[in-house]
mmCIF file of C-alpha atoms and ligand atoms in Angstrom:
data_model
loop_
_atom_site.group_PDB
_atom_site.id
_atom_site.type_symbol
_atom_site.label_atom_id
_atom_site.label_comp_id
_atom_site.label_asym_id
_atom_site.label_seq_id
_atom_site.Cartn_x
_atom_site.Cartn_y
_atom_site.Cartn_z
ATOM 1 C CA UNK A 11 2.806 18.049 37.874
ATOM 2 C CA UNK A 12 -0.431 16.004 36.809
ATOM 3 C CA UNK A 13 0.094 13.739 34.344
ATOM 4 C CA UNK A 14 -2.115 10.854 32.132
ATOM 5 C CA UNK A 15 -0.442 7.698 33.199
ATOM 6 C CA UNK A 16 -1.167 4.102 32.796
ATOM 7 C CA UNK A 17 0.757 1.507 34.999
ATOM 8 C CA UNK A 18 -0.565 -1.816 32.793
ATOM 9 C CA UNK A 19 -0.892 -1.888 29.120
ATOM 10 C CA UNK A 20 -5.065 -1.938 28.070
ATOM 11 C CA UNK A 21 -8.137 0.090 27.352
ATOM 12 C CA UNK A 22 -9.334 3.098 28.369
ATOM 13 C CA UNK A 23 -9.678 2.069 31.844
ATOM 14 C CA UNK A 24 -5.733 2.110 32.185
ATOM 15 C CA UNK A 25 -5.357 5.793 32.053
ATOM 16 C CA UNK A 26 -5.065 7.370 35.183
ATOM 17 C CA UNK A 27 -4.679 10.970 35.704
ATOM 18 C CA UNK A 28 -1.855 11.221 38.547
ATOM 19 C CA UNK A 29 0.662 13.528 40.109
ATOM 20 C CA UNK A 30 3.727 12.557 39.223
ATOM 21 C CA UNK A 31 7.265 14.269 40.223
ATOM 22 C CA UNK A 32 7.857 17.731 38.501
ATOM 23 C CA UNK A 33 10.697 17.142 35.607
ATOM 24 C CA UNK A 34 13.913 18.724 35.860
ATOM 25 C CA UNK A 35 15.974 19.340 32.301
ATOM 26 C CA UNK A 36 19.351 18.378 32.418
ATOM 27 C CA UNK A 37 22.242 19.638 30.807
ATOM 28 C CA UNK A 38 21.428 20.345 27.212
ATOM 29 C CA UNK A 39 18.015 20.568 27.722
ATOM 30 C CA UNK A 40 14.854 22.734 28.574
ATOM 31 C CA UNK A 41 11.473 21.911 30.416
ATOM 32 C CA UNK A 42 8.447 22.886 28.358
ATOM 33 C CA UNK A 43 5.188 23.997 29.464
ATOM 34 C CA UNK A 44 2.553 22.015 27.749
ATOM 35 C CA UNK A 45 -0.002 24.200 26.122
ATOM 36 C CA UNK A 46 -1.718 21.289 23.811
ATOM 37 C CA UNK A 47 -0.917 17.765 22.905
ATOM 38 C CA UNK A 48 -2.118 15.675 19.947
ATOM 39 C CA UNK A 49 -3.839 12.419 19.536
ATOM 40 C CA UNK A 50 -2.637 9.929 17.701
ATOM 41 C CA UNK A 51 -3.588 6.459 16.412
ATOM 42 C CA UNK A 52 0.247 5.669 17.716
ATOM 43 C CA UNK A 53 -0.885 6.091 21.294
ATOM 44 C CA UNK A 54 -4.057 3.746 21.179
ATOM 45 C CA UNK A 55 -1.381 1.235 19.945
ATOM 46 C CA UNK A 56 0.730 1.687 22.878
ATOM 47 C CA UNK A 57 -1.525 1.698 25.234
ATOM 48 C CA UNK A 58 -2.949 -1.592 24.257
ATOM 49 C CA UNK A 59 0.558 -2.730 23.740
ATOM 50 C CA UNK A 60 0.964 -3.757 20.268
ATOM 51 C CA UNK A 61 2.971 -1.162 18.618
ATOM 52 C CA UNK A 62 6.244 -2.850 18.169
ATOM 53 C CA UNK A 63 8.045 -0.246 19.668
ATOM 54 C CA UNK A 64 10.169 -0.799 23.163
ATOM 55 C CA UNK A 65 7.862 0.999 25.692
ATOM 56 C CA UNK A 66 7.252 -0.366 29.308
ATOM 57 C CA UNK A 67 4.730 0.850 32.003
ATOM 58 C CA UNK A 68 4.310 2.702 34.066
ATOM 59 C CA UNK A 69 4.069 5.598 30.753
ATOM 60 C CA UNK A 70 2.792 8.755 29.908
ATOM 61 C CA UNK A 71 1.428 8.854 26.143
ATOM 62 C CA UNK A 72 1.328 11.794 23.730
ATOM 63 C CA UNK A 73 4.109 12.424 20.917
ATOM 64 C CA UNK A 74 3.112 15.695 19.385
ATOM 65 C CA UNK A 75 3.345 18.516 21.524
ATOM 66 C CA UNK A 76 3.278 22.244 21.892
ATOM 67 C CA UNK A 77 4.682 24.823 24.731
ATOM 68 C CA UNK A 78 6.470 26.958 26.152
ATOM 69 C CA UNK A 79 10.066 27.128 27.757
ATOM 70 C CA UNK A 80 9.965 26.909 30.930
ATOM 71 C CA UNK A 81 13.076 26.517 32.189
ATOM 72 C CA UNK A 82 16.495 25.845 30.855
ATOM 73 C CA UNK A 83 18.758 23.194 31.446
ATOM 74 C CA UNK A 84 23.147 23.398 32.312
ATOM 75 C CA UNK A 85 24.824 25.213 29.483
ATOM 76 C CA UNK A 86 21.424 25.558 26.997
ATOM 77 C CA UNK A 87 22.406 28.622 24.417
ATOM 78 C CA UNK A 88 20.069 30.200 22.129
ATOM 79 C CA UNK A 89 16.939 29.602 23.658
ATOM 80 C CA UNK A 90 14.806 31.586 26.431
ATOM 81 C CA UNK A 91 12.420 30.820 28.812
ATOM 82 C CA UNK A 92 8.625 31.828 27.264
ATOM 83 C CA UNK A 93 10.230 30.727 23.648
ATOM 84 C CA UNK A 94 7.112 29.042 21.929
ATOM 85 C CA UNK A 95 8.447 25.653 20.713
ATOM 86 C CA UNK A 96 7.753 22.036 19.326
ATOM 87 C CA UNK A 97 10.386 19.187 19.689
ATOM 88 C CA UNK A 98 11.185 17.161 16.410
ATOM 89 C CA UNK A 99 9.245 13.816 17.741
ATOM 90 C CA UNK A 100 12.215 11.664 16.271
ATOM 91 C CA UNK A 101 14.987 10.578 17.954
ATOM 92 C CA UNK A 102 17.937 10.442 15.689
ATOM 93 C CA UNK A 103 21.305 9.291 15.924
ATOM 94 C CA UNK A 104 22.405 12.352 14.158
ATOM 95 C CA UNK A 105 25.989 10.217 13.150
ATOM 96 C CA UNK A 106 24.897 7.101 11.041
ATOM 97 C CA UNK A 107 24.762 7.576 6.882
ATOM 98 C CA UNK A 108 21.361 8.239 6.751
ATOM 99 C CA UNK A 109 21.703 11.109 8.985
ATOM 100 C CA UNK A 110 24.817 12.551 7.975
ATOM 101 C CA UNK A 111 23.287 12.438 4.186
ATOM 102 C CA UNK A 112 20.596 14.716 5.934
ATOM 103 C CA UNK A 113 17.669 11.731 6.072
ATOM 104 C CA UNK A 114 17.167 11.608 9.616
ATOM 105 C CA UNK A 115 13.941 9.301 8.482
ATOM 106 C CA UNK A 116 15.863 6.489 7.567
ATOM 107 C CA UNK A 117 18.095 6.971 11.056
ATOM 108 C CA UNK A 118 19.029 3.277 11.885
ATOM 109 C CA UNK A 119 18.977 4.302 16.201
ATOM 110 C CA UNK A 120 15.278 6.533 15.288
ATOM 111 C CA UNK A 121 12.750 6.382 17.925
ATOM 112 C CA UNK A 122 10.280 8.814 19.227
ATOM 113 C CA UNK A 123 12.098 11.222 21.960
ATOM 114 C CA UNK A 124 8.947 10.784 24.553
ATOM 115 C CA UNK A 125 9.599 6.922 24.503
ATOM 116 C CA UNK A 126 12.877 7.474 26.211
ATOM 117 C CA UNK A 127 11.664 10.674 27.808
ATOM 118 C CA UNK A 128 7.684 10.939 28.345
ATOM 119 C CA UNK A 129 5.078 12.135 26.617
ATOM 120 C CA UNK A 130 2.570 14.901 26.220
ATOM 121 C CA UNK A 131 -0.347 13.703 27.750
ATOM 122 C CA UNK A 132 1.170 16.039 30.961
ATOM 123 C CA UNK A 133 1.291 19.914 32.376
ATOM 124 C CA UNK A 134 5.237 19.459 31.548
ATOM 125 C CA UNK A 135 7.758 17.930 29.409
ATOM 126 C CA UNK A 136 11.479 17.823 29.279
ATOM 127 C CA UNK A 137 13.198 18.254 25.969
ATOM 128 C CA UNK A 138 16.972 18.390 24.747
ATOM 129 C CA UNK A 139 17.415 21.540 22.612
ATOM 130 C CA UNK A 140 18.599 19.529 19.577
ATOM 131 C CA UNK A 141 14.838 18.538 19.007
ATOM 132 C CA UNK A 142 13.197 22.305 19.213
ATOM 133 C CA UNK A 143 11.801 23.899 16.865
ATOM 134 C CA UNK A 144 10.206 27.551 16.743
ATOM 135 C CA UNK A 145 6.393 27.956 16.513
ATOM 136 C CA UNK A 146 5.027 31.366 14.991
ATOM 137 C CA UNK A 147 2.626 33.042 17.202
ATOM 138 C CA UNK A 148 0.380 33.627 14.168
ATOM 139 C CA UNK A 149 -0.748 29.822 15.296
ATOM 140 C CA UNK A 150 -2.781 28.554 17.946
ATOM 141 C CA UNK A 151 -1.890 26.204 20.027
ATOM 142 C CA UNK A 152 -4.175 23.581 18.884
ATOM 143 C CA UNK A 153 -3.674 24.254 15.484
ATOM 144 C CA UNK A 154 0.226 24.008 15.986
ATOM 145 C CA UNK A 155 -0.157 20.571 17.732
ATOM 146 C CA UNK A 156 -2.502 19.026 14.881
ATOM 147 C CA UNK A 157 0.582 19.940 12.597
ATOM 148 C CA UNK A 158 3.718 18.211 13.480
ATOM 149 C CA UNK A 159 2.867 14.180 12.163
ATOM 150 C CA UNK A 160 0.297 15.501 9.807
ATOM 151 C CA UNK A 161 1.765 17.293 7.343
ATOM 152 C CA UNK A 162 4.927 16.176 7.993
ATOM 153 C CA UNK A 163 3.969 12.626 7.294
ATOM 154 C CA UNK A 164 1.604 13.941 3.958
ATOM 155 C CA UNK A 165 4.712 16.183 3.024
ATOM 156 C CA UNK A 166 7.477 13.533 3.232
ATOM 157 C CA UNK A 167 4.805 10.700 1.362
ATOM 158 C CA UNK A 168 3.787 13.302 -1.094
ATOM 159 C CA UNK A 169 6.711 14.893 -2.107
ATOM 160 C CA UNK A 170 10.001 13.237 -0.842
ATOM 161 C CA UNK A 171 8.598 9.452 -1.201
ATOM 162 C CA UNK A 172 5.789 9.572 -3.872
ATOM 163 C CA UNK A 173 7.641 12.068 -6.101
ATOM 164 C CA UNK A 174 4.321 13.887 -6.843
ATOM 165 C CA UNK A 175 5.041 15.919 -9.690
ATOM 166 C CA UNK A 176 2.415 19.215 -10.594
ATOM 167 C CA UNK A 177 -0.167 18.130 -13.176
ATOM 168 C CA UNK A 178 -0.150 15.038 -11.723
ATOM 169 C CA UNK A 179 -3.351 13.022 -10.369
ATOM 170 C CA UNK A 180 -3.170 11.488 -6.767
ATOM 171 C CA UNK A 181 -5.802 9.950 -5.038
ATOM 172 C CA UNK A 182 -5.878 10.072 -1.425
ATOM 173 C CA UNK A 183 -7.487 7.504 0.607
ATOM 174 C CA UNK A 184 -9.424 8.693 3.592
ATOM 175 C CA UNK A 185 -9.285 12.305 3.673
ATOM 176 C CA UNK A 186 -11.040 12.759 6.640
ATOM 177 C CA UNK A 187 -8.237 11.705 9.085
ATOM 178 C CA UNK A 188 -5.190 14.329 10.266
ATOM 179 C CA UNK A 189 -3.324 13.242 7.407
ATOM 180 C CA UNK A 190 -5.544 12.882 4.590
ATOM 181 C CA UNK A 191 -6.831 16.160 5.029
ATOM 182 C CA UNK A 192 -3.210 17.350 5.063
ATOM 183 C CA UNK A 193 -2.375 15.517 2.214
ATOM 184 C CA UNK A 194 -5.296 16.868 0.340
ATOM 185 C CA UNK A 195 -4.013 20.959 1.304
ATOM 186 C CA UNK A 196 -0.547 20.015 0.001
ATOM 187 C CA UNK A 197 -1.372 18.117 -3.061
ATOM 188 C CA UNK A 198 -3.887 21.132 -4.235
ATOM 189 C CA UNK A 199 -1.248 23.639 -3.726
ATOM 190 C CA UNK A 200 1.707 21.983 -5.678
ATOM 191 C CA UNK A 201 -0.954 22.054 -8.594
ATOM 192 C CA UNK A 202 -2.153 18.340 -8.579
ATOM 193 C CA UNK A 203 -5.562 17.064 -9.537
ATOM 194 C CA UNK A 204 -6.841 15.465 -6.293
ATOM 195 C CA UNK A 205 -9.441 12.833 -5.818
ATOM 196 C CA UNK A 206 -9.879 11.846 -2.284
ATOM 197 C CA UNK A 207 -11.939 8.902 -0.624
ATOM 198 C CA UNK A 208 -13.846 8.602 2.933
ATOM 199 C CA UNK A 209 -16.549 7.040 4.382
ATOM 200 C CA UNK A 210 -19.204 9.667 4.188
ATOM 201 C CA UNK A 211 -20.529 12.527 2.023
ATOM 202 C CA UNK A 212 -20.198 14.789 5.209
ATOM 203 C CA UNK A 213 -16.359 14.128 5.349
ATOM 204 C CA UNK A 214 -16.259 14.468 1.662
ATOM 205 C CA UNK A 215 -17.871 17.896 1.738
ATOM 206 C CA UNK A 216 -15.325 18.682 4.253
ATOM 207 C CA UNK A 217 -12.452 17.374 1.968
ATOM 208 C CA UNK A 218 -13.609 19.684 -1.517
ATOM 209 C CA UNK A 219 -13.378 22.695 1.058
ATOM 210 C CA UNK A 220 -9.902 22.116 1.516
ATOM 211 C CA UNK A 221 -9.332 21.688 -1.917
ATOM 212 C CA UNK A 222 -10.206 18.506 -2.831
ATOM 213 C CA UNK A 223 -11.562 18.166 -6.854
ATOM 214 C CA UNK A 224 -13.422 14.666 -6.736
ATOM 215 C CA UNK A 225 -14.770 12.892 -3.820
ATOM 216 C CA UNK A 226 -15.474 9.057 -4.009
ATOM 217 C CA UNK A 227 -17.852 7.631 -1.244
ATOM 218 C CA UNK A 228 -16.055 4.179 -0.208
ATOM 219 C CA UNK A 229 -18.679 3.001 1.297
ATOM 220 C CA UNK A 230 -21.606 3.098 -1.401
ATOM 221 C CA UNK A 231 -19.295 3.612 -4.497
ATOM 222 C CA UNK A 232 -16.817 1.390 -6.061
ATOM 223 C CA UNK A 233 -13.606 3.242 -5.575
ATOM 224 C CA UNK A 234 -11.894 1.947 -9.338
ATOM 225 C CA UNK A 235 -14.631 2.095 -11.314
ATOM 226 C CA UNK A 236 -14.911 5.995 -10.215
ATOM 227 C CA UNK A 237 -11.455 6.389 -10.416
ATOM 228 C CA UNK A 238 -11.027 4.960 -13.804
ATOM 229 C CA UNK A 239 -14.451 7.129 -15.154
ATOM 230 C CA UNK A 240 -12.614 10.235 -13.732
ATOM 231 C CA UNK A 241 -9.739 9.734 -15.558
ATOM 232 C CA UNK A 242 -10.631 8.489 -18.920
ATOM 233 C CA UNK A 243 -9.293 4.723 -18.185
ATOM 234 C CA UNK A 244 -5.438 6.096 -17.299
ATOM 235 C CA UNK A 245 -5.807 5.334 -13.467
ATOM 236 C CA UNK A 246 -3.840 7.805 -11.472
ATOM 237 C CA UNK A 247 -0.187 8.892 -11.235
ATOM 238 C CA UNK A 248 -0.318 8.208 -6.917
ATOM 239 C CA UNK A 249 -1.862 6.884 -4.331
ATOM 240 C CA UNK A 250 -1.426 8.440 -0.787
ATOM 241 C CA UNK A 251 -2.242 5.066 1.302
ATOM 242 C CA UNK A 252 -2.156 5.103 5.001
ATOM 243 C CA UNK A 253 -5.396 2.702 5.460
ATOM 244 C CA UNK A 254 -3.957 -1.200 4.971
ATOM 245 C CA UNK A 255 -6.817 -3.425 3.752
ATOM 246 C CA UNK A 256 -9.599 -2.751 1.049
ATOM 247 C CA UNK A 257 -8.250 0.451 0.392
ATOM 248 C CA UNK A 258 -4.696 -0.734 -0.376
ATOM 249 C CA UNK A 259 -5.661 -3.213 -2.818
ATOM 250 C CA UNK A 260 -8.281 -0.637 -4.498
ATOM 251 C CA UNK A 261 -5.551 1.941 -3.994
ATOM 252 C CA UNK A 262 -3.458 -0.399 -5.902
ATOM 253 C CA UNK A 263 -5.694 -1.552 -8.755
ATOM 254 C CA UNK A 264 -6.543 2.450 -9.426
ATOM 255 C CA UNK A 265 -3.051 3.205 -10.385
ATOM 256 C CA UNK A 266 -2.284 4.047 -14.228
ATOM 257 C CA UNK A 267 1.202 2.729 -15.992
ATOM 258 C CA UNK A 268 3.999 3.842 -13.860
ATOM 259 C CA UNK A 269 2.066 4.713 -11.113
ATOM 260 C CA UNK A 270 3.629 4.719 -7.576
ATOM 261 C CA UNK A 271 1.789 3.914 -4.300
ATOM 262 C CA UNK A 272 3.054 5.542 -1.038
ATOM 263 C CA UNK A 273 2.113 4.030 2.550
ATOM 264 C CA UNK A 274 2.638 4.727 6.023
ATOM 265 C CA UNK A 275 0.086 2.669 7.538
ATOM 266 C CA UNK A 276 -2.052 -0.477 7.383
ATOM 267 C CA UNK A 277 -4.688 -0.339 10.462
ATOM 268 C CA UNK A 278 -7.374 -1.545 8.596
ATOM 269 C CA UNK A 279 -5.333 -4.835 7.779
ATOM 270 C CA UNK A 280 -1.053 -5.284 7.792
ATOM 271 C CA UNK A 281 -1.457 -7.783 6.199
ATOM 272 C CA UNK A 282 -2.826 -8.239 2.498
ATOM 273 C CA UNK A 283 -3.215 -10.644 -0.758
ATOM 274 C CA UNK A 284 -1.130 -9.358 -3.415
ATOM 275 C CA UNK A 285 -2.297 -9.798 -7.511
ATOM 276 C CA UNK A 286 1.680 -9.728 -8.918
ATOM 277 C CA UNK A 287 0.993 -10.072 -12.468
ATOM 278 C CA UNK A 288 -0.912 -6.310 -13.326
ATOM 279 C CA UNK A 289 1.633 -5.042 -10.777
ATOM 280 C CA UNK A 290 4.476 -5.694 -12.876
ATOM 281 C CA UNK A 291 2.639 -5.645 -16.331
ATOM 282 C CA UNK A 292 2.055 -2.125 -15.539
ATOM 283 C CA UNK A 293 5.322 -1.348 -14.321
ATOM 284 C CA UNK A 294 3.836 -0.025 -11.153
ATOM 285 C CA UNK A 295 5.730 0.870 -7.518
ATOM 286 C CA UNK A 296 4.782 0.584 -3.721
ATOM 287 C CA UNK A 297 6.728 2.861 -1.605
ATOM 288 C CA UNK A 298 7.476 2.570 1.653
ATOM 289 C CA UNK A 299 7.390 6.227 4.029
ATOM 290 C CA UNK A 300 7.824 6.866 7.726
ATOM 291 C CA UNK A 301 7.611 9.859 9.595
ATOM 292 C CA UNK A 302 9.416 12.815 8.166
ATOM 293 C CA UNK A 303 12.371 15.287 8.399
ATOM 294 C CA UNK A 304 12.668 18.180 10.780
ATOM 295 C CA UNK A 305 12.991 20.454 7.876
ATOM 296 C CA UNK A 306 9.997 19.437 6.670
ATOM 297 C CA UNK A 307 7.999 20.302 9.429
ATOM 298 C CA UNK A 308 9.425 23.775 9.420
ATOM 299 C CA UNK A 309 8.876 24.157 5.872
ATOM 300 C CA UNK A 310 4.835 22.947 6.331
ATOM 301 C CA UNK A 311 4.862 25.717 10.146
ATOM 302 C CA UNK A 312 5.900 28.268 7.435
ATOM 303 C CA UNK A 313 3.456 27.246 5.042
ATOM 304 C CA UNK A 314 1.063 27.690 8.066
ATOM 305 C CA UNK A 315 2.060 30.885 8.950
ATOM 306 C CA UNK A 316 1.245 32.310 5.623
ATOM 307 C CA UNK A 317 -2.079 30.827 5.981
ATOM 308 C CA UNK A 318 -1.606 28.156 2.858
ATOM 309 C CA UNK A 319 -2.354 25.365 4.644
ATOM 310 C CA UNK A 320 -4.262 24.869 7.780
ATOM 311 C CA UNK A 321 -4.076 22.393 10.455
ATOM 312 C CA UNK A 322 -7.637 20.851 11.377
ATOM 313 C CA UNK A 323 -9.285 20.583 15.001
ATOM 314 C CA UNK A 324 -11.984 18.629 15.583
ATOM 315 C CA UNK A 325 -11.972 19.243 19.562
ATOM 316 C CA UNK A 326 -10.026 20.245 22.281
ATOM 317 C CA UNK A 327 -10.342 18.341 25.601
ATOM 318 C CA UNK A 328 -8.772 18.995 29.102
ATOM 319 C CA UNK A 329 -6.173 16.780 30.620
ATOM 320 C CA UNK A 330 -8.643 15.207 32.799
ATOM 321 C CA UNK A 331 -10.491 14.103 30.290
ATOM 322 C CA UNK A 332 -7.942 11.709 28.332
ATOM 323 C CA UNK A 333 -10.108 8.797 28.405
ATOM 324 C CA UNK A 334 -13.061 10.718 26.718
ATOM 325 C CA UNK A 335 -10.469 12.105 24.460
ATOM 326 C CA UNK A 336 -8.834 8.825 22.977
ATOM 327 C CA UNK A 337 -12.327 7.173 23.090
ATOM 328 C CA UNK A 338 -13.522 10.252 20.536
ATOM 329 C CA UNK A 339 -10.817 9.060 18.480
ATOM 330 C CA UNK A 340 -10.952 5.403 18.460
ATOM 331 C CA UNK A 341 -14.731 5.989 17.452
ATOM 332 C CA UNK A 342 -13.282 7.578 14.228
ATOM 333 C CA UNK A 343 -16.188 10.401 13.594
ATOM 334 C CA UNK A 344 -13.493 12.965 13.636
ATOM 335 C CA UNK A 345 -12.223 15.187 11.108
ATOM 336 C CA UNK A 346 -9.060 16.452 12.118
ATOM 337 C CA UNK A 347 -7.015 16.171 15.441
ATOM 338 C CA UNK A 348 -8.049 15.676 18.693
ATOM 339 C CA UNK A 349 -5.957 17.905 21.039
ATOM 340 C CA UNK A 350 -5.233 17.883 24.579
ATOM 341 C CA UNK A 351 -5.607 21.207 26.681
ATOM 342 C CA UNK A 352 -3.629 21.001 30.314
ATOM 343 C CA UNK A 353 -4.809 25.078 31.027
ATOM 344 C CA UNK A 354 -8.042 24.127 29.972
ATOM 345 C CA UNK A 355 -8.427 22.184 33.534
ATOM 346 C CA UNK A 356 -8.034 25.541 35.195
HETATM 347 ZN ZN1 ZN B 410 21.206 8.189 12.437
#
């Protein structure tokens, strides 16, 4: 099969498109036909080799992925070939407290299957069975590969980390990436006031389309004074951080009494100064999230199917085109996912 590989951790150069030997599934599993893979701000970080996470060249990328079943592996029940399926991107344990308490997040073995598999920037993938989930055919394929991390990631720091409560006020920062503007459908349909942040009016227009009730420009406004105006001094109940930097610490200083601030990601600076004394004068929390539960991603492909929420696309490339594909995304225009296509080639 062809396959995006890169044999040295880098930039953009490193990615070659190859043929590589067809996998086989083994016992357990099934081989998957790849009909679109995701981008993700995970891969640019493991190609250049700082994402903390155990992966060694020679490696293909991609950890959101959507296809059919191919073929099926020794003893594989319940499950046909030309079933249209997803796999759960975490690797769980399935045995330690965490996951026997049903919070396969806080799994202390997770990983991400393609790390000790591979990954979806490929024609073909293997999978074990325990991982699949069903994808309605009332979704595209692009559409159902922009969904996975998204809203699984908004859903868990929305509703099973943040707590978000209807009635309550949330801002989200940067609503023009995958999980911003996925944060911003789910907020608006559990009944919360949403004000969401980006870098330009464009994305911001964008944003109030998908629900969104009051945009703030970070870039020409200042982020707490607007917050404040917009809600009479109280500050809001949550803020949905995934950003690190400026917009943690202006996430922070826009929260009211009580308020809670949920975070999953810190690109724009990990590391931050930290004012202690409003912080606990305010009685204020900062929540930790990371990734998400499998039934929460079946709960948000429902939600899709019924057309509540929709997955963005901001463009579809072929496989051959990976480079030009991860370089769109590390430019950050986008709004929404960038997807990988392997039919689109032929
Ligand atoms: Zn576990």
């Amino acid at each position: 099969m062809k396959a995006v590989v890169f044999h040295e951790f880098g930039g953009l150069d490193c990615l070659q498109l190859e043929d590589v030997p067809d996998p086989k599934p083994g016992p357990g599993e099934v081989l998957i036909d790849i009909a679109a893979a995701a981008l993700n701000h995970l891969d640019v970080d493991v190609r250049e080799g700082i994402s903390r996470f155990p992966v060694e060249p020679p490696f293909i990328l991609g950890v959101e992925v959507v296809g059919r079943i191919a073929e099926l592996g020794e003893g594989v029940e319940g499950w046909a070939v030309g079933d249209r399926v997803m796999p759960y991107l975490m690797n769980t344990c399935g045995n330690c407290k965490y996951c026997r308490r049903g919070d396969e997040s806080l799994c202390l073995e997770a990983g991400f299957i393609s790390f000790s598999t591979s990954g979806g920037y490929a024609e073909q993938l293997v999978c074990p069975i325990g991982h699949l989930m069903r994808v309605p055919e009332e979704l595209s394929d692009e559409a159902a590969a922009a969904l996975q991390i998204a809203f699984g990631t908004a859903w868990h720091m929305l509703f099973t980390r943040g707590r978000l409560k209807p009635g309550e006020t949330v801002m989200i920062n940067a609503v023009g990436s995958g999980i911003g503007s996925a944060a911003v459908q789910l907020a608006q349909l559990a009944g919360g006031t949403v004000i969401g942040n980006a870098s330009s009016d464009e994305k911001l227009a964008k944003a109030s389309e998908l629900g969104m009730d009051h945009g703030i420009n970070h870039q020409t406004q200042d982020v707490v004074e607007e917050v404040m105006r917009l809600t009479d001094g109280a500050g809001v109940d949550l803020v949905f951080e995934h950003v690190g930097g400026e917009l943690f610490q202006k996430g922070l200083d826009s929260l009211g009494k009580d308020g809670r601030l949920v975070i999953c990601g810190g690109h724009s600076g990990e590391v931050v100064p930290f004012d202690i004394i409003p912080f606990f004068r305010m009685q204020r929390q900062i929540i930790g999230s990371f990734v998400y539960t499998r039934s929460e991603v079946e709960t948000c492909l429902e939600l899709a199917r019924k057309g509540k929420i929709m997955p963005l696309v901001y463009k579809v490339f072929p496989l051959d085109e990976a480079r030009d594909a991860m370089a769109c995304m590390e430019r950050r225009e986008h709004f929404g996912k960038i997807v990988l296509k392997p039919g689109a080639n032929a």
